[in-house]
CSV table of C-alpha atoms and ligand atoms in Angstrom, one decimal:
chain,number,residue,atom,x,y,z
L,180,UNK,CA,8.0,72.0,26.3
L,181,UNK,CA,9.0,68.5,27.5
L,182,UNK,CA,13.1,68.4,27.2
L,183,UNK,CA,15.3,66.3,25.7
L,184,UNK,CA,16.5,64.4,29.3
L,185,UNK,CA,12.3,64.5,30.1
L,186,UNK,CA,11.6,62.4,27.0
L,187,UNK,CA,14.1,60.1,27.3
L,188,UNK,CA,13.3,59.7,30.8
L,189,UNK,CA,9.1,59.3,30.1
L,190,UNK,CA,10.4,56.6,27.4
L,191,UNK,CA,12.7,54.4,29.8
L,192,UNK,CA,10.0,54.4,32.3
L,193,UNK,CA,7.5,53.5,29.7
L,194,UNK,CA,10.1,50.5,28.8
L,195,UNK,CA,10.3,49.6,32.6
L,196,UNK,CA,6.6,49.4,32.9
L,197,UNK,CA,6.0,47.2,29.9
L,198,UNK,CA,9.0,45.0,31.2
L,199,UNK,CA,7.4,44.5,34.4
L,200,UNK,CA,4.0,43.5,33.2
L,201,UNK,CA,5.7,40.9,30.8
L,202,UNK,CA,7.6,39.9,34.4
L,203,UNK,CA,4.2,40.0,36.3
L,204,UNK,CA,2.3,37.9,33.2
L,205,UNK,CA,4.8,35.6,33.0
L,206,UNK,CA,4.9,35.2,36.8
L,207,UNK,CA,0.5,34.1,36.2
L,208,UNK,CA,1.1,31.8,33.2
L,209,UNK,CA,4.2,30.3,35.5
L,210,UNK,CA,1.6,30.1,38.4
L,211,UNK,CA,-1.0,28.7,36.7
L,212,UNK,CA,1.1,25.9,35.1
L,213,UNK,CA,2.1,24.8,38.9
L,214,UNK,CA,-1.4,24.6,39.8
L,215,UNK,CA,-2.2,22.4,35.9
L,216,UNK,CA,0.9,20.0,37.0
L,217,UNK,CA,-1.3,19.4,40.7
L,218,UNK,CA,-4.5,19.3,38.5
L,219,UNK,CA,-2.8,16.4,36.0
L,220,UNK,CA,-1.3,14.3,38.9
L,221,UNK,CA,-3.1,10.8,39.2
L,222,UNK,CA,-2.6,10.6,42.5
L,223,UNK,CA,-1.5,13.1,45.1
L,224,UNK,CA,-1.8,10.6,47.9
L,225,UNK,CA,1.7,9.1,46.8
L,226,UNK,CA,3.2,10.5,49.1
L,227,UNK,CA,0.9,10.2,51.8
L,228,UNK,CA,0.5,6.5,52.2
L,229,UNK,CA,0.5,6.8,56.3
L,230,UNK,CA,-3.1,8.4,55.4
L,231,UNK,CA,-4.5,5.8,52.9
L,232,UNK,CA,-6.6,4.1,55.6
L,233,UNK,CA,-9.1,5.8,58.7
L,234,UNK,CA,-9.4,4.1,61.6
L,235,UNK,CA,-11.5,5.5,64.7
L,236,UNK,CA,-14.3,4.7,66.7
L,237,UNK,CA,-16.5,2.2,64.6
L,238,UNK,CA,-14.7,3.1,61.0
L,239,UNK,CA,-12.2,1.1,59.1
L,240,UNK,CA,-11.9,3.3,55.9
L,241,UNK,CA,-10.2,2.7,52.8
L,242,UNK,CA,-8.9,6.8,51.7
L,243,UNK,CA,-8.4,7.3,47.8
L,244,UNK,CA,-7.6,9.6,45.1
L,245,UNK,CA,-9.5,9.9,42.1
L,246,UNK,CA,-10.5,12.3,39.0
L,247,UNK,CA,-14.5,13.0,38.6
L,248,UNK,CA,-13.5,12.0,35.2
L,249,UNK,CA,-12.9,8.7,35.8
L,250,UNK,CA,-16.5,8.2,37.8
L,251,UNK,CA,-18.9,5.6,36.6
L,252,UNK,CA,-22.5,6.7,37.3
L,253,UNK,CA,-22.9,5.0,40.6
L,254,UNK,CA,-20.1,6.6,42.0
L,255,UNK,CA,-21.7,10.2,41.1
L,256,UNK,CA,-25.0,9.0,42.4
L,257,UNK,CA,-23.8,7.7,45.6
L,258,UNK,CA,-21.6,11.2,45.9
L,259,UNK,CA,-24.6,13.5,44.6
L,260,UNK,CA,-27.0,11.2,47.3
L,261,UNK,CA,-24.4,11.8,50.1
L,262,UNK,CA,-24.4,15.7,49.2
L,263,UNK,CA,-27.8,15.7,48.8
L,264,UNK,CA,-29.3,14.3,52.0
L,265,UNK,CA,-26.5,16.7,53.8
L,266,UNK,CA,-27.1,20.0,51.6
L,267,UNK,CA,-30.6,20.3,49.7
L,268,UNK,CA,-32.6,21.7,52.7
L,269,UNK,CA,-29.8,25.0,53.1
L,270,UNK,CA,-29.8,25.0,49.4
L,271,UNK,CA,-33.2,25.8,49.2
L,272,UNK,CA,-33.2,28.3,51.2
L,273,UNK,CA,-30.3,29.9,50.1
L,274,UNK,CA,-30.2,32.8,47.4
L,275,UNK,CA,-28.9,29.6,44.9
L,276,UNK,CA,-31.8,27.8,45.6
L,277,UNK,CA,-31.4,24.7,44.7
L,278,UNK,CA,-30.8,23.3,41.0
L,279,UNK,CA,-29.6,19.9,40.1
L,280,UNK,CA,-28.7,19.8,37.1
L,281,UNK,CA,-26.1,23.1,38.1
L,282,UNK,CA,-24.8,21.3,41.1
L,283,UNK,CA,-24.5,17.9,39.5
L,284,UNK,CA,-22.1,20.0,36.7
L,285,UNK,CA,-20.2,21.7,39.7
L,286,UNK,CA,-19.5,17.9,41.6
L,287,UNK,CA,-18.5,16.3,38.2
L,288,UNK,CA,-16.9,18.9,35.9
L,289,UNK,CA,-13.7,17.5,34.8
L,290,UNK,CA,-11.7,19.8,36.6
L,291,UNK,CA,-13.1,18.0,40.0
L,292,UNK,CA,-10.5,16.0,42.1
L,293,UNK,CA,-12.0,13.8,44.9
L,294,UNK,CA,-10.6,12.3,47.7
L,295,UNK,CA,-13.2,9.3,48.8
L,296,UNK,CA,-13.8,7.3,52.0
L,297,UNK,CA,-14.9,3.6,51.9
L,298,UNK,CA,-15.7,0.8,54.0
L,299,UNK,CA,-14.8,-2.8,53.1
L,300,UNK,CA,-18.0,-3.1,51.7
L,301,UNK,CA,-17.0,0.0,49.4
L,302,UNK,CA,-20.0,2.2,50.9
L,303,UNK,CA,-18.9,5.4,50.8
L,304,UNK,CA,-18.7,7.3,54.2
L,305,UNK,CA,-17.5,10.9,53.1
L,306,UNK,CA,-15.6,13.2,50.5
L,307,UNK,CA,-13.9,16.1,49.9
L,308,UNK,CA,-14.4,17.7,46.3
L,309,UNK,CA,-11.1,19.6,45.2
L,310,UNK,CA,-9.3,21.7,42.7
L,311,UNK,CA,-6.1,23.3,42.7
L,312,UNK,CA,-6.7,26.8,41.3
L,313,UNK,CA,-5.6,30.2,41.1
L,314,UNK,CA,-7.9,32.5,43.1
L,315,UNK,CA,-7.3,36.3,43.4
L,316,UNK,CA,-3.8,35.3,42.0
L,317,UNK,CA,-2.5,33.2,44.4
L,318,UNK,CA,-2.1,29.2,44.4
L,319,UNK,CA,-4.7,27.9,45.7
L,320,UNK,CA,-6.1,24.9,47.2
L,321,UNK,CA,-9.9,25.0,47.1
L,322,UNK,CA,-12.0,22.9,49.2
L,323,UNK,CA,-15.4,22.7,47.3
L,324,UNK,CA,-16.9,20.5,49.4
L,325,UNK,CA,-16.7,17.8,52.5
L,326,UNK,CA,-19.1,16.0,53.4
L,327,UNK,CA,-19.8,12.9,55.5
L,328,UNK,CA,-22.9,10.9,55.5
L,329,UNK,CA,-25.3,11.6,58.5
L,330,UNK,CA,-24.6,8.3,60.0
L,331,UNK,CA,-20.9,9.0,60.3
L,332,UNK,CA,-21.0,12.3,61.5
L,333,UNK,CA,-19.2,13.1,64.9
L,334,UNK,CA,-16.7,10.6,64.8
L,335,UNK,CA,-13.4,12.4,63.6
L,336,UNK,CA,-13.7,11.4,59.9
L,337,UNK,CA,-14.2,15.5,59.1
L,338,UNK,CA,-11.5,16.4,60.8
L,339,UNK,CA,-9.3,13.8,59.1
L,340,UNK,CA,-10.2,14.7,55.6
L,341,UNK,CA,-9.0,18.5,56.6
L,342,UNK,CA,-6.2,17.7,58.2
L,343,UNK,CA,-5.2,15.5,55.0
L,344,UNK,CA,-6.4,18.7,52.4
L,345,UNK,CA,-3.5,20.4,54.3
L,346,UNK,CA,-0.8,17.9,53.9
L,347,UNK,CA,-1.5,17.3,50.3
L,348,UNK,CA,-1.8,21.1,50.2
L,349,UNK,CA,1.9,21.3,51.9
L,350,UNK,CA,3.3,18.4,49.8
L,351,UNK,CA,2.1,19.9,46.5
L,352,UNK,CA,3.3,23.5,48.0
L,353,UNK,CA,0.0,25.3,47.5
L,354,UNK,CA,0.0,27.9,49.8
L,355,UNK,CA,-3.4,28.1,50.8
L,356,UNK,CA,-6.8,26.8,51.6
L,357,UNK,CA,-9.9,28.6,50.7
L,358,UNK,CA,-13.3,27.2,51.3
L,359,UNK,CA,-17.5,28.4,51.2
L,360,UNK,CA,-19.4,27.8,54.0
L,361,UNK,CA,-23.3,29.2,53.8
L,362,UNK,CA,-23.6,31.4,56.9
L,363,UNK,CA,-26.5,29.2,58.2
L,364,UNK,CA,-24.0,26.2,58.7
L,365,UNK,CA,-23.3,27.1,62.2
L,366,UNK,CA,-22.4,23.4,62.7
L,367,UNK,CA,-19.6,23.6,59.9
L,368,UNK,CA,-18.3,27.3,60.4
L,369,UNK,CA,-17.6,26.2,64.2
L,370,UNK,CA,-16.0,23.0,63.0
L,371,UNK,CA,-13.6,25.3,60.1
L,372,UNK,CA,-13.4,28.2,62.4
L,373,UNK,CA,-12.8,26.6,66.1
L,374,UNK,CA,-11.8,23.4,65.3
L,375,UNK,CA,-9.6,24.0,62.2
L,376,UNK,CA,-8.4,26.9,62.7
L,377,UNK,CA,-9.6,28.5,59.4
L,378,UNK,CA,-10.4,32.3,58.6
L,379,UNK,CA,-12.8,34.8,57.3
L,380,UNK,CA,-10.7,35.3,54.0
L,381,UNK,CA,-10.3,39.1,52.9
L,382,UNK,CA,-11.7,38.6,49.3
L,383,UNK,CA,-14.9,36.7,51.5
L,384,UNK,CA,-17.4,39.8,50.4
L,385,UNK,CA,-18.7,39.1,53.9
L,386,UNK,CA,-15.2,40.2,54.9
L,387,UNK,CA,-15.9,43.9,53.0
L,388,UNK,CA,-19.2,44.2,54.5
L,389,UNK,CA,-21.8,42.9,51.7
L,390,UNK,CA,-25.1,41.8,52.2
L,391,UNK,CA,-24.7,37.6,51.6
L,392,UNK,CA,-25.6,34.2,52.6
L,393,UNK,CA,-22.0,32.6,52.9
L,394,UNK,CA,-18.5,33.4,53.7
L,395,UNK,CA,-15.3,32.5,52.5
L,396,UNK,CA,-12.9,30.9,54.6
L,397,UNK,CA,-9.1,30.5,54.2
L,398,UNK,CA,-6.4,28.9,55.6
L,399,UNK,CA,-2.6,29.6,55.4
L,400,UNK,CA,0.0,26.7,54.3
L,401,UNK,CA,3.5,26.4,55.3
L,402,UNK,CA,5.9,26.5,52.8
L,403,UNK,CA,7.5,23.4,51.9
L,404,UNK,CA,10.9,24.5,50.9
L,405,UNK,CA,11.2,21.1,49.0
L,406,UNK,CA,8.9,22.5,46.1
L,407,UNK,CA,10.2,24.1,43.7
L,408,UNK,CA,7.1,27.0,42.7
L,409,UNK,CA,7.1,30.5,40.9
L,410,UNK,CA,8.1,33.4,42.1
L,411,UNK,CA,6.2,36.7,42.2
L,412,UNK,CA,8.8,39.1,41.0
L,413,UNK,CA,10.8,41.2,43.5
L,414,UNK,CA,8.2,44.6,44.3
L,415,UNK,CA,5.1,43.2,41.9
L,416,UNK,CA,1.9,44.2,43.5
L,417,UNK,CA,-0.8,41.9,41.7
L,418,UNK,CA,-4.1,43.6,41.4
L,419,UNK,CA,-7.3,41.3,41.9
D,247,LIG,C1,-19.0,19.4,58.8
D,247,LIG,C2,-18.6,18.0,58.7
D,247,LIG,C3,-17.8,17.8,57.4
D,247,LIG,C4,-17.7,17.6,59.9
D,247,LIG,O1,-17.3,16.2,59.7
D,247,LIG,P1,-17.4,15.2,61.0
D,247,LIG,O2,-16.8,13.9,60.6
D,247,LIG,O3,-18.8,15.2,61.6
D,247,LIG,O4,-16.4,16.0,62.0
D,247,LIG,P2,-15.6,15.5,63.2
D,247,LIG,O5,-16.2,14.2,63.8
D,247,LIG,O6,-14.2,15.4,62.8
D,247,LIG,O7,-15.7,16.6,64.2
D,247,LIG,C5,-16.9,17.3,64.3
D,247,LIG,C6,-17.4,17.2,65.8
D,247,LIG,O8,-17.5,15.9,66.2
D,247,LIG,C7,-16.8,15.7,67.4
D,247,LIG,N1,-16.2,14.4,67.5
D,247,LIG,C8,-15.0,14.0,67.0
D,247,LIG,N2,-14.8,12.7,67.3
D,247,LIG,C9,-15.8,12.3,68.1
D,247,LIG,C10,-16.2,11.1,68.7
D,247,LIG,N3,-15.4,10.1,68.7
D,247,LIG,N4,-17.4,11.1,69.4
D,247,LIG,C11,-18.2,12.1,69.5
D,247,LIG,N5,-17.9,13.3,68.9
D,247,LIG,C12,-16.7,13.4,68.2
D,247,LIG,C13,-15.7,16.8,67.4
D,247,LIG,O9,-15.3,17.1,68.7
D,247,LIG,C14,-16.5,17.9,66.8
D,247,LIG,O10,-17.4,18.4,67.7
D,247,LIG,P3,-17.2,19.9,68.1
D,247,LIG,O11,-16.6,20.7,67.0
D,247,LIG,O12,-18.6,20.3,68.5
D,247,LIG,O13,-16.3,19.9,69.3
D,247,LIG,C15,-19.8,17.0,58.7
D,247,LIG,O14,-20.5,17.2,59.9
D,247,LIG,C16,-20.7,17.2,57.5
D,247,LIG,O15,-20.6,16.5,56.5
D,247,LIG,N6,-21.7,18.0,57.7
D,247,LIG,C17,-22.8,18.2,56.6
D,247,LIG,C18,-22.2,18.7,55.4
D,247,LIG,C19,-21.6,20.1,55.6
D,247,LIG,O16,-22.1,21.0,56.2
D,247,LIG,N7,-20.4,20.2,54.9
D,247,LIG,C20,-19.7,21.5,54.9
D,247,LIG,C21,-20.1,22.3,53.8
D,247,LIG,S1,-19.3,23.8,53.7
């Protein structure tokens, strides 16, 4: 028979459970509002004006911020053309395949933030797709896609846009960069691995030994102790 002392003791640590999920819960709503407020911002280049223009080799580049929302439909054909011409042929002969209709939702779902390249003559030259999200319960932000057209390939304009993911990743204090890379894009995993300095991620399932066709990369932020952000409370362990 449980005693007196037992019970009471089985009920406080029933309270201190329930206590600490409300804690950890709050902790995800918390979290996930930080990464909304990033989401909402207009522009997240504010701060960054030192960055609003490329200039190397033959480019001259206008750099901007904008929501997929706000696209026209030339804009998300010239992006969807750029993509295409780069991606379509490791699409196909991926396990995706390739779909259209799927990929055009994925480039221009409203949750998409852009950052765009241009010349003078407002061609585009390259872009990074966006989102600030949590993933595996940590803020993240996730790189969905770069790409620079063919013709200016090679000339530092990749290695630009990265660099500038992780400023507006440290000036926004997300903590981390998480990307997927098909494993056939030797060309791009040297460029994020060797170049970058980026990571097989541990939730890659590459990284816990499953059969797949891409991996997923990461990238640790510095902290900027300037931003304010939630905090996982003291001895939580998050499950994923
Ligand atoms: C991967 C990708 C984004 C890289 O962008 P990029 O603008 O070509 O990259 P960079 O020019 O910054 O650097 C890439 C290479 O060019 C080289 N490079 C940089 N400046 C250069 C210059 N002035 N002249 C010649 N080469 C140069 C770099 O040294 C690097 O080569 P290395 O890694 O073999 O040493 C781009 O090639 C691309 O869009 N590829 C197709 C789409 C794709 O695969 N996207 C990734 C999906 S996950």
């Amino acid at each position: 028979m449980t005693s007196n002392s037992g019970r009471s003791r089985g009920r406080k640590e029933k309270e201190n459970k329930k206590a600490f999920r409300k804690l950890t819960n709050d902790y995800l709503c918390a979290l996930d509002q930080f990464c909304r407020r990033a989401q909402n911002s207009d522009n997240v280049l504010e701060n960054l004006k030192p960055f609003s223009k490329f200039s190397k080799n033959d480019l001259k580049l206008d750099i901007t911020y904008r929501k997929a929302e706000s696209f026209d439909e030339t804009t998300s054909e010239e992006i969807f053309s750029v993509f295409e011409q780069n991606m379509r042929d490791m699409y196909e002969k991926s396990a995706v395949g390739w779909i259209k209709r799927e990929k055009w939702d994925e480039l221009f779902d409203n949750d998409a933030r852009y950052v765009l390249a241009r010349d003078d003559a407002n061609m585009l030259h390259g872009f990074v797709h966006l989102r600030f999200v949590v993933e595996d319960n940590q803020d993240v932000l996730y790189c969905y896609e770069i790409q620079v057209n063919k013709l200016s390939q090679s000339k530092g304009l990749g290695t630009f846009l990265m660099k500038l993911l992780e400023l507006i990743a440290f000036y926004n204090g997300f903590s981390k960069i998480m990307l997927t890379v098909f494993d056939i894009n030797e060309e791009a995993k040297k460029f994020y691995k060797t170049k970058l300095g980026y990571v097989l991620d541990p939730f890659s399932p590459t990284a816990q030994d499953e059969e797949c066709d891409y991996e997923i990369l990461s990238k640790s932020i510095k902290q900027n102790p300037k931003v304010e952000k939630p905090q996982l409370p003291s001895g939580a362990i998050l499950s994923s």
